[in-house]
Amino acid sequence: MAKSIEVKDLDIYYGNFLAVEGVNVGIKARSVTAFIGPSGCGKSTVLRSLNRMHEVIPGARVEGEVVVDGQSLYDSSVDPVAVRREIGMVFQRPNPFPTMSIYENVLAGNRLNAKKLKKADADATVERALKSANLWNEVKDRLNKPGMDLSGGQQQRLCIARAIAVRPQVLLMDEPCSALDPISTSAIEDLIHELKTEYTIVIVTHNMQQAARVSDDTGFFNLKAVGEPGRLMEFNSTNKMFSNPDNESTEAYVSGRFG
Amino acid sequence: MTQSTKTRTRTVAVPEGNGHHLSVSAGKLPRNAALLTAAFSTAVGIVLGLILGSGLTLMAFLGWVVFVVAYPVWALSIEGRRKATDRTVQALAWSIFVLAMAPLVSLVYTVVLKGGPVVTPDFLSRDMTGFASLGQGGGIYHAIMGTIMVTAIAAIIAVPIGVFTAVYLVEYGAGRRLAQSITFLVDVMTGIPSIVAGLFAVALFIVITGDPLPRLGIGGGVALALLMIPTVIRSVEEMLKLVPNDLREASYALGVPKWRTIVKVVLPTSVAGIVTGITLAIARVAGETAPLLLIVGTYPEANWSPFDGAVQTLPVFIYTSLAATSDVKYGDIWTDRVWGAALVLIIIVMALNLIARVIGNVFAPKSGR
């Protein structure tokens, strides 16, 4: 069910401001692709353009193509809502719905879309999603407690469970561990390894060790200069990126000489 | 070399530590210093008042002056300047608080004292038909029911308009020209004098009914709704703005359309504040008099039809009864009725406020933390 993503000559604008320029990436199915780079260089913007989430911000638009499994996402016939059902997203800060219990949070994708599920199916979905998010054992006895009661790391895993409960093709993660402690981070990294067998994962991270640990391919974004749009400087296998990158600035960034 | 630098730093640091004690301890007034000073200044006030031979007001004023001076001075002598300033500001803040509370407490006290004995089951269950105008029996049942009906009509009209407008302003309109002009018009609307809202309702129903002087319950509802709408829009707007954008994005990212996100995520998250705001808006218009005087008029018994004839409401009842208190023979009973009706009106408004608080607590998103 996982799909590959082909990005061609993608320019992303906020109003008249060109934020990211000329991105070309091939993201393989059933693999983890990491985007690294200094703050403000457009990693998250590119990530959000992969499921048309950036359109939520007024004035944002793209030029170029994002093709998922042969289907161009920016065709006029494409419904962004349908895109987001296929390409799920996990955000930087955990954001469970405060009005819902743990159980309801996991089922939010179904419930909010008014999809009726039989009780047994719903229970099975919740258990599957929470198990894949490595959260089941911690919460199985208190599924009806508010999702906000969980710790930060648990909340983030709850959000991952919520994202995978709707069985998306692709999972986008926007700095999923930046608000978490090392133990929760490691739990989520383990989880990413497991999820990779079923999903295509794209992760934005500020943590280069994390990129090196979890990803198969890595893309390095950078600004050419202050005020210039961000661009993808290099895209290669993670091994190559961290041992012998083609681009000088990649090497400088990866080795910690700047950024 | 490094060794010697270290030693030198230490030897320099040690006499410094010995020479200057950390001066973090200072004199402190007793915990009940404010109470002590208050007792002292009350005593001084009373004594001075007796010497000058004047009444309670002057005593209170003198007591207050003594307190405001003595309290900081005492602090200055023991605790120092900063604490003295702190206590001066505290004393002033408390004075102003008491000043603000005085009329409120006095009002509630007077109304309860004068209206309390009047409000009997009989008073609440009778209307003003029959011999009531001649000083026998009579009650405000019809006015209570009229107030509830007219206010309910106003809420039915104003709440949907207000909530939908606020949803538009926050969720769809952000930054657009239309939204900006609506916000401006809402601000203008907030400033409409209530009598003008009443005139609007009269003019509207003259056009609709053709009657040169329409008296209709629905007209009162329209006038009150006009006053309610801006309050509702404002409070709901603020509540919707408080909903974190993260939640909207979380919902969009699950492939939930915008309208469903609003209905199932944004509104439930903010429902407590919305309901509170609406209830407060209702409480605010329930006591409105001027527009009702113009458009609903008065009527001696309960009129359940908002589309047919005048309706009695509590504020208007109070107003018209007040005119009758100058009656030589029946003036006293009319005075009683005014206080009784005023007490009931206050109770209704307070009850609405309490309900708003309870609802706010019940609907608030629960967190175990």
XYZ file of C-alpha atoms in Angstrom:
628
model
C 0.000 0.000 0.000
C 2.956 2.349 0.370
C 3.563 4.694 -2.526
C 6.518 6.486 -3.996
C 6.596 10.243 -4.444
C 8.175 12.127 -7.319
C 8.734 15.859 -6.872
C 9.563 17.827 -10.015
C 10.748 21.448 -10.188
C 8.718 22.452 -7.160
C 8.569 26.167 -6.337
C 6.614 27.150 -3.253
C 5.316 30.660 -2.642
C 3.764 32.441 0.311
C 1.959 35.247 -1.464
C 4.644 36.765 -3.662
C 7.466 35.474 -1.524
C 9.286 32.547 -3.089
C 10.065 30.324 -0.106
C 11.505 27.249 -1.793
C 12.840 26.941 -5.284
C 13.441 24.127 -7.709
C 13.081 20.997 -5.605
C 13.539 17.670 -7.374
C 13.275 14.548 -5.241
C 12.366 10.927 -5.743
C 11.074 9.393 -2.545
C 11.026 5.605 -2.570
C 8.137 3.571 -1.287
C 8.627 1.752 2.018
C 11.624 3.768 2.983
C 12.415 6.600 5.345
C 13.495 9.859 3.771
C 14.875 12.570 6.008
C 15.029 16.308 5.270
C 17.734 18.129 7.174
C 18.988 21.681 7.073
C 19.137 24.892 9.109
C 15.975 26.618 10.321
C 13.967 28.594 7.816
C 15.286 26.840 4.738
C 11.977 25.338 3.700
C 12.128 21.710 4.863
C 8.748 21.858 6.560
C 7.302 23.837 3.679
C 8.318 21.134 1.217
C 6.993 18.459 3.552
C 3.656 20.218 3.873
C 3.388 20.618 0.133
C 3.499 16.813 -0.181
C -0.035 16.498 1.197
C -1.238 19.984 0.310
C -1.253 21.037 3.966
C 0.613 24.232 3.171
C -2.545 25.526 1.469
C -4.037 25.928 4.933
C -1.936 29.076 5.201
C -3.641 31.878 3.242
C -1.703 32.929 0.153
C 0.426 29.800 -0.081
C 0.709 28.171 -3.520
C 3.052 25.979 -5.510
C 4.362 25.654 -9.011
C 5.741 22.393 -10.283
C 4.609 18.854 -9.743
C 4.232 16.359 -6.946
C 3.406 12.940 -8.321
C 2.333 10.169 -5.996
C 2.145 6.790 -7.698
C 1.521 8.385 -11.085
C -1.121 10.820 -9.814
C -0.196 14.484 -9.849
C -1.377 16.044 -6.562
C -1.760 19.520 -7.982
C -4.112 18.643 -10.837
C -7.179 20.846 -10.771
C -9.329 17.747 -10.395
C -7.595 16.684 -7.198
C -9.385 17.301 -3.902
C -6.883 18.311 -1.205
C -9.070 16.709 1.447
C -8.821 13.364 -0.325
C -5.051 13.787 -0.668
C -4.702 14.239 3.071
C -6.629 11.034 3.699
C -3.968 9.162 1.737
C -0.979 11.086 3.046
C -1.048 11.476 6.801
C 0.917 13.900 8.878
C 2.445 14.119 12.354
C 3.306 17.552 13.670
C 6.126 19.057 15.632
C 4.095 19.557 18.764
C 1.779 16.772 19.890
C -1.775 17.929 19.238
C -4.353 15.428 20.457
C -7.922 16.722 20.396
C -8.608 17.988 23.924
C -12.306 17.170 23.813
C -11.703 13.510 22.999
C -10.580 10.445 24.919
C -7.570 8.382 23.889
C -9.909 5.973 22.121
C -11.731 8.749 20.272
C -8.483 10.441 19.355
C -7.261 7.329 17.582
C -10.551 7.036 15.747
C -10.696 10.773 14.989
C -9.931 10.252 11.303
C -12.999 8.026 10.998
C -15.260 9.775 13.458
C -14.650 13.296 12.184
C -15.437 12.102 8.689
C -18.640 10.543 10.020
C -17.602 7.076 8.935
C -19.657 4.586 10.858
C -17.622 1.738 12.253
C -18.955 -1.322 14.010
C -17.881 -1.469 17.627
C -15.718 -4.529 16.978
C -14.045 -2.907 13.957
C -13.485 0.292 15.884
C -11.907 -1.606 18.782
C -9.706 -3.523 16.355
C -8.612 -0.323 14.617
C -7.760 1.346 17.912
C -5.791 -1.653 19.110
C -3.914 -2.017 15.831
C -3.044 1.669 15.629
C -1.979 1.934 19.252
C 0.068 -1.243 18.965
C 1.846 0.035 15.888
C 2.497 3.270 17.719
C 3.973 1.339 20.664
C 1.451 2.863 22.992
C -1.019 0.049 23.528
C 0.546 -1.399 26.667
C 0.699 1.971 28.360
C -2.873 3.025 27.703
C -4.951 -0.126 27.188
C -6.507 0.190 30.650
C -7.482 3.842 30.303
C -8.683 4.260 26.749
C -11.538 6.457 27.904
C -9.333 8.958 29.699
C -8.703 12.290 27.919
C -5.843 12.218 25.440
C -4.437 15.314 27.097
C -3.723 13.291 30.264
C -0.805 11.524 28.599
C 2.782 12.693 28.825
C 4.293 14.619 25.926
C 5.971 11.560 24.414
C 2.834 9.490 24.804
C 0.771 12.255 23.242
C 3.084 12.293 20.246
C 2.742 8.526 19.859
C -1.013 8.971 20.196
C -0.863 11.430 17.298
C 1.095 8.885 15.280
C -1.529 6.246 16.122
C -4.215 8.697 15.029
C -2.400 9.290 11.736
C -1.938 5.598 10.951
C -5.422 4.554 12.067
C -6.771 5.776 8.733
C -4.199 3.605 6.901
C -2.534 6.320 4.830
C -0.157 5.508 1.980
C 2.465 7.908 3.159
C 3.303 9.345 6.562
C 4.852 12.797 6.814
C 6.536 13.738 10.078
C 7.460 17.327 10.813
C 10.128 17.252 13.523
C 8.153 14.698 15.511
C 10.722 14.438 18.298
C 11.724 18.057 18.770
C 9.540 18.474 21.840
C 10.435 15.126 23.386
C 13.005 13.729 25.771
C 15.608 11.176 24.617
C 13.629 8.153 25.826
C 10.456 9.141 24.019
C 12.578 10.060 21.006
C 14.121 6.639 20.933
C 10.659 5.052 21.265
C 9.493 7.042 18.264
C 12.602 6.213 16.257
C 12.034 2.504 16.914
C 8.504 3.051 15.793
C 9.654 4.688 12.555
C 11.782 1.618 11.847
C 8.784 -0.637 12.284
C 6.416 1.563 10.315
C 8.787 1.637 7.368
C 7.770 -1.906 6.426
C 4.268 -0.675 5.682
C 4.461 3.022 4.974
C 6.499 5.507 3.028
C 7.855 7.916 5.602
C 9.221 11.400 5.113
C 10.644 13.033 8.218
C 11.918 16.543 8.811
C 14.450 16.760 11.591
C 16.930 19.172 13.097
C 18.800 16.325 14.637
C 21.419 14.961 12.265
C 22.086 11.888 14.375
C 18.414 11.135 14.137
C 18.482 11.487 10.365
C 21.493 9.185 10.256
C 19.807 6.645 12.523
C 16.379 6.397 10.961
C 16.583 7.297 7.303
C 17.520 5.540 4.098
C 17.796 8.683 2.032
C 18.541 12.220 3.134
C 17.902 15.552 1.530
C 19.875 18.613 2.649
C 18.158 21.993 2.341
C 19.866 25.315 2.620
C 19.452 28.961 1.782
C 21.809 30.227 -0.867
C 22.041 33.463 1.023
C 19.888 35.362 3.492
C 16.662 36.459 1.791
C 17.091 33.976 -1.052
C 14.663 31.075 -1.374
C 15.602 27.737 0.165
C 16.757 24.958 -2.128
C 17.553 21.303 -1.985
C 21.356 21.240 -2.076
C 21.828 17.522 -2.177
C 19.753 14.391 -2.125
C 21.499 11.070 -1.654
C 21.479 7.881 0.337
C 21.957 8.604 4.012
C 25.195 6.638 4.116
C 26.679 8.735 1.391
C 25.366 11.985 2.829
C 27.031 11.408 6.144
C 30.279 9.854 4.927
C 31.089 11.308 1.567
C 28.623 13.968 0.425
C 28.858 15.437 -3.068
C 28.153 18.953 -1.946
C 30.563 20.994 0.100
C 27.881 22.752 2.118
C 26.352 19.387 3.000
C 29.653 18.266 4.390
C 30.043 21.490 6.312
C 26.566 21.123 7.794
C 26.789 17.410 8.549
C 30.168 17.767 10.200
C 28.861 20.611 12.318
C 30.971 23.353 10.789
C 27.896 25.532 10.404
C 24.194 25.498 11.193
C 50.366 28.812 36.056
C 46.770 27.721 35.928
C 47.132 26.656 39.523
C 48.319 30.067 40.635
C 45.570 31.880 38.727
C 43.014 29.722 40.443
C 44.508 30.351 43.855
C 44.664 34.029 43.256
C 41.043 34.184 42.218
C 40.137 32.300 45.333
C 42.114 34.554 47.635
C 40.545 37.567 46.042
C 37.097 36.055 46.359
C 37.367 35.042 49.994
C 37.765 38.453 51.639
C 35.022 39.743 49.366
C 32.706 37.041 50.654
C 33.676 37.829 54.225
C 33.524 41.590 53.880
C 30.009 41.825 52.437
C 27.355 39.808 54.082
C 24.532 38.948 51.751
C 21.991 41.511 52.864
C 18.857 39.523 52.110
C 17.262 39.800 55.535
C 15.366 42.892 56.559
C 12.778 44.027 59.037
C 9.284 42.727 58.468
C 5.890 43.925 59.610
C 3.741 41.353 61.415
C 1.562 39.226 59.160
C -1.610 40.979 60.236
C -0.085 44.435 59.841
C -2.914 45.562 57.553
C -5.557 44.494 60.058
C -3.741 46.162 62.949
C -3.410 49.394 61.016
C -7.053 49.187 60.000
C -8.141 48.769 63.618
C -5.910 51.640 64.641
C -7.161 53.970 61.916
C -10.788 53.023 62.576
C -10.289 53.993 66.197
C -8.610 57.243 65.242
C -11.367 57.952 62.742
C -14.093 57.387 65.336
C -12.357 59.508 67.950
C -11.671 62.343 65.516
C -15.225 62.101 64.260
C -16.611 62.342 67.782
C -14.352 65.306 68.566
C -15.440 67.072 65.389
C -18.989 66.001 66.125
C -19.879 64.720 62.752
C -21.390 61.635 61.188
C -20.334 58.222 59.940
C -19.214 59.419 56.500
C -16.601 61.746 57.925
C -15.421 59.084 60.381
C -14.988 56.608 57.541
C -13.149 59.181 55.460
C -10.821 60.201 58.301
C -10.187 56.537 59.128
C -9.315 55.888 55.507
C -6.903 58.851 55.353
C -5.175 57.688 58.526
C -4.862 54.175 57.160
C -3.466 55.217 53.780
C -0.850 57.364 55.541
C -0.048 55.196 58.569
C 0.295 51.865 56.809
C 3.092 52.877 54.393
C 4.796 55.011 57.023
C 4.949 52.061 59.398
C 6.319 49.920 56.584
C 8.863 52.613 55.699
C 10.188 52.751 59.221
C 10.675 48.983 59.484
C 10.839 47.471 56.007
C 12.307 50.207 53.835
C 11.309 52.116 50.736
C 10.462 49.331 48.314
C 8.079 47.593 50.698
C 6.553 50.925 51.662
C 5.798 51.712 48.031
C 4.346 48.234 47.634
C 2.085 48.739 50.626
C 0.998 52.216 49.435
C -0.118 50.768 46.126
C -1.802 47.873 47.925
C -3.686 50.284 50.171
C -4.824 52.359 47.188
C -5.875 49.301 45.205
C -7.910 47.997 48.124
C -9.480 51.428 48.675
C -10.600 51.596 45.090
C -11.900 48.054 45.242
C -13.977 48.900 48.317
C -15.164 52.088 46.625
C -16.275 50.065 43.612
C -17.988 47.417 45.732
C -19.843 49.880 47.952
C -22.608 50.814 45.497
C -23.052 47.185 44.472
C -23.354 45.904 48.021
C -25.589 48.809 48.990
C -27.819 48.155 45.982
C -28.184 44.440 46.637
C -28.737 45.110 50.334
C -31.469 47.689 49.715
C -33.239 45.665 47.059
C -33.223 42.517 49.174
C -34.347 44.434 52.253
C -37.205 46.212 50.519
C -38.108 43.657 47.883
C -37.612 40.494 49.947
C -40.814 40.701 51.989
C -42.811 41.560 48.856
C -41.771 38.504 46.894
C -44.267 35.921 48.074
C -45.649 32.953 46.115
C -48.755 35.069 45.649
C -46.772 37.963 44.168
C -45.075 35.578 41.763
C -48.215 33.791 40.620
C -50.653 36.662 40.081
C -50.966 39.278 37.384
C -52.324 42.805 37.452
C -55.879 42.099 36.364
C -58.923 42.811 38.494
C -58.565 45.048 41.515
C -54.774 45.018 41.477
C -54.580 48.601 40.278
C -56.692 49.559 43.255
C -54.081 48.262 45.615
C -55.391 44.758 46.200
C -53.141 41.763 45.617
C -51.621 41.800 42.191
C -48.347 40.287 41.112
C -45.757 40.060 38.420
C -46.359 36.595 36.970
C -47.248 38.125 33.611
C -44.147 40.335 33.605
C -41.808 37.443 34.467
C -43.277 35.331 31.694
C -43.127 38.269 29.285
C -39.467 38.908 30.076
C -38.638 35.237 29.602
C -40.544 35.096 26.301
C -39.115 38.286 24.813
C -35.574 37.398 25.917
C -35.954 33.896 24.508
C -37.080 35.324 21.169
C -34.082 37.668 21.205
C -31.739 34.742 21.911
C -33.293 32.608 19.164
C -32.681 35.411 16.668
C -29.306 36.628 17.919
C -27.450 33.424 18.805
C -27.396 31.775 15.356
C -26.585 35.070 13.625
C -23.882 35.861 16.158
C -22.281 32.422 16.162
C -22.288 32.068 12.379
C -20.880 35.558 11.927
C -18.101 34.818 14.391
C -17.352 31.517 12.639
C -17.125 33.383 9.355
C -14.892 36.073 10.805
C -12.443 33.645 12.391
C -12.482 30.612 10.107
C -13.173 31.997 6.646
C -12.784 35.763 6.629
C -9.402 36.256 8.277
C -7.753 39.241 6.615
C -10.401 39.708 3.937
C -11.996 43.065 3.174
C -15.499 41.768 3.927
C -14.442 40.452 7.332
C -12.770 43.713 8.184
C -15.855 45.706 7.317
C -18.059 43.307 9.306
C -15.781 43.724 12.313
C -16.051 47.482 11.930
C -19.842 47.348 11.661
C -20.042 45.103 14.718
C -18.040 47.673 16.639
C -20.440 50.371 15.486
C -23.370 48.169 16.449
C -21.992 47.723 19.954
C -22.415 51.435 20.420
C -26.054 51.634 19.307
C -28.086 53.210 22.129
C -30.762 50.764 23.216
C -33.531 53.282 22.604
C -32.450 53.451 18.967
C -32.721 49.690 18.723
C -36.264 50.080 20.033
C -37.020 52.771 17.449
C -35.666 50.484 14.752
C -38.000 47.713 15.893
C -40.959 50.126 15.954
C -40.164 51.392 12.468
C -39.712 47.845 11.173
C -43.017 46.657 12.536
C -44.840 49.755 11.349
C -43.743 48.745 7.878
C -44.618 45.084 8.392
C -47.964 45.437 10.148
C -49.127 48.802 8.853
C -50.157 49.621 12.434
C -49.046 53.193 13.284
C -48.050 52.162 16.814
C -47.237 48.452 16.867
C -47.067 46.682 20.245
C -45.643 43.218 19.723
C -43.593 40.729 21.725
C -41.645 39.755 18.645
C -40.760 43.401 18.144
C -39.139 43.403 21.584
C -37.276 40.241 20.623
C -35.961 41.930 17.482
C -34.875 45.030 19.392
C -33.080 43.002 22.061
C -31.519 40.734 19.428
C -30.093 43.829 17.789
C -28.392 44.685 21.070
C -27.279 41.102 21.678
C -25.760 40.305 18.302
C -22.573 42.382 18.637
C -21.903 41.026 22.134
C -22.388 37.453 20.967
C -20.194 37.955 17.904
C -17.425 39.497 19.964
C -17.363 36.850 22.663
C -17.675 33.893 20.287
C -14.986 35.393 18.058
C -12.586 35.651 20.988
C -13.313 32.055 21.995
C -12.760 30.715 18.483
C -9.484 32.596 18.247
C -8.336 30.800 21.392
C -8.609 27.403 19.703
C -5.016 26.479 18.799
C -4.312 26.258 15.091
C -2.544 22.950 15.784
C -5.926 21.329 16.305
C -7.293 22.591 13.002
C -4.180 21.360 11.212
C -4.378 18.003 12.973
C -7.899 17.654 11.701
C -7.081 18.754 8.135
C -4.161 16.345 8.073
C -6.584 13.488 8.756
C -8.455 14.424 5.593
C -11.320 16.118 7.410
C -12.998 18.869 5.369
C -12.987 22.384 6.739
C -16.653 22.547 7.709
C -16.408 19.294 9.608
C -13.291 20.528 11.333
C -15.224 23.587 12.483
C -18.273 21.632 13.610
C -16.484 18.731 15.273
C -13.187 20.134 16.472
C -13.223 23.922 16.743
C -16.708 24.428 18.187
C -16.566 21.540 20.711
C -13.170 22.747 21.914
C -14.492 26.236 22.556
C -18.078 25.397 23.508
C -17.636 26.296 27.168
C -16.557 29.833 26.391
C -19.165 30.227 23.672
C -22.036 29.167 25.916
C -20.761 31.379 28.711
C -20.534 34.357 26.363
C -24.031 33.771 25.010
C -25.536 33.425 28.476
C -23.876 36.625 29.615
C -25.207 38.399 26.524
C -28.698 37.147 27.368
C -28.333 38.314 30.963
C -27.235 41.682 29.709
C -30.341 42.282 27.558
C -32.823 40.709 29.993
C -32.855 43.920 32.012
C -33.088 46.245 29.020
C -35.939 48.750 29.398
C -35.911 51.499 26.815
C -36.529 49.493 23.635
C -39.203 47.378 25.330
C -40.985 50.490 26.495
C -41.309 51.522 22.870
C -42.192 48.275 21.210
C -43.788 45.825 23.668
C -45.673 48.309 25.866
C -47.518 47.112 28.956
C -50.281 44.611 29.526
C -51.987 43.592 32.752
C -51.909 39.824 32.162
C -49.727 37.224 30.537
C -49.798 37.427 26.764
C -48.286 34.310 25.272
C -48.566 35.449 21.686
C -45.519 37.374 20.508
C -47.382 38.276 17.314
C -50.462 39.779 18.878
C -50.566 42.781 21.143
C -48.538 44.182 23.999
C -46.550 42.029 26.427
C -45.651 42.971 29.982
C -41.975 42.682 30.893
C -40.238 43.207 34.226
C -38.185 46.312 33.384
C -41.170 48.052 31.832
C -43.332 46.970 34.760
C -40.847 48.583 37.128
C -40.805 51.738 35.054
C -44.574 52.147 34.818
C -45.133 51.133 38.444
C -42.722 53.795 39.550
C -45.023 56.393 37.999
C -47.894 55.072 40.149
C -45.976 55.381 43.428
C -46.980 59.054 43.614
C -50.613 57.967 43.903
C -51.892 59.326 47.232
C -53.978 56.291 48.140
C -52.144 53.346 46.597
C -48.623 54.711 46.377
C -47.156 52.380 49.013
C -48.273 49.163 47.413
C -46.882 50.318 44.072
C -43.556 51.073 45.791
C -43.550 47.529 47.155
C -44.244 46.176 43.687
C -41.316 48.145 42.249
C -38.896 46.705 44.793
C -40.310 43.210 44.433
C -40.055 43.293 40.648
C -36.536 44.733 40.862
C -35.459 41.895 43.162
C -36.932 39.271 40.849
C -35.211 40.851 37.858
C -31.864 40.836 39.669
C -32.388 37.212 40.658
C -33.140 36.246 37.049
C -30.029 38.004 35.749
C -27.859 36.555 38.520
C -29.256 33.098 37.866
C -28.318 33.460 34.198
C -24.805 34.465 35.200
C -24.524 31.485 37.545
C -25.825 29.165 34.837
C -23.171 30.576 32.516
C -20.466 29.682 35.012
C -21.802 26.189 35.633
C -22.094 25.538 31.900
C -18.600 26.862 31.391
C -17.263 24.362 33.911
C -19.310 21.454 32.629
C -18.297 21.860 29.003
C -14.667 22.794 29.565
C -12.326 20.206 28.013
C -11.332 17.892 30.801
C -7.747 17.331 31.597
C -6.553 15.092 34.357
C -3.752 17.466 35.093
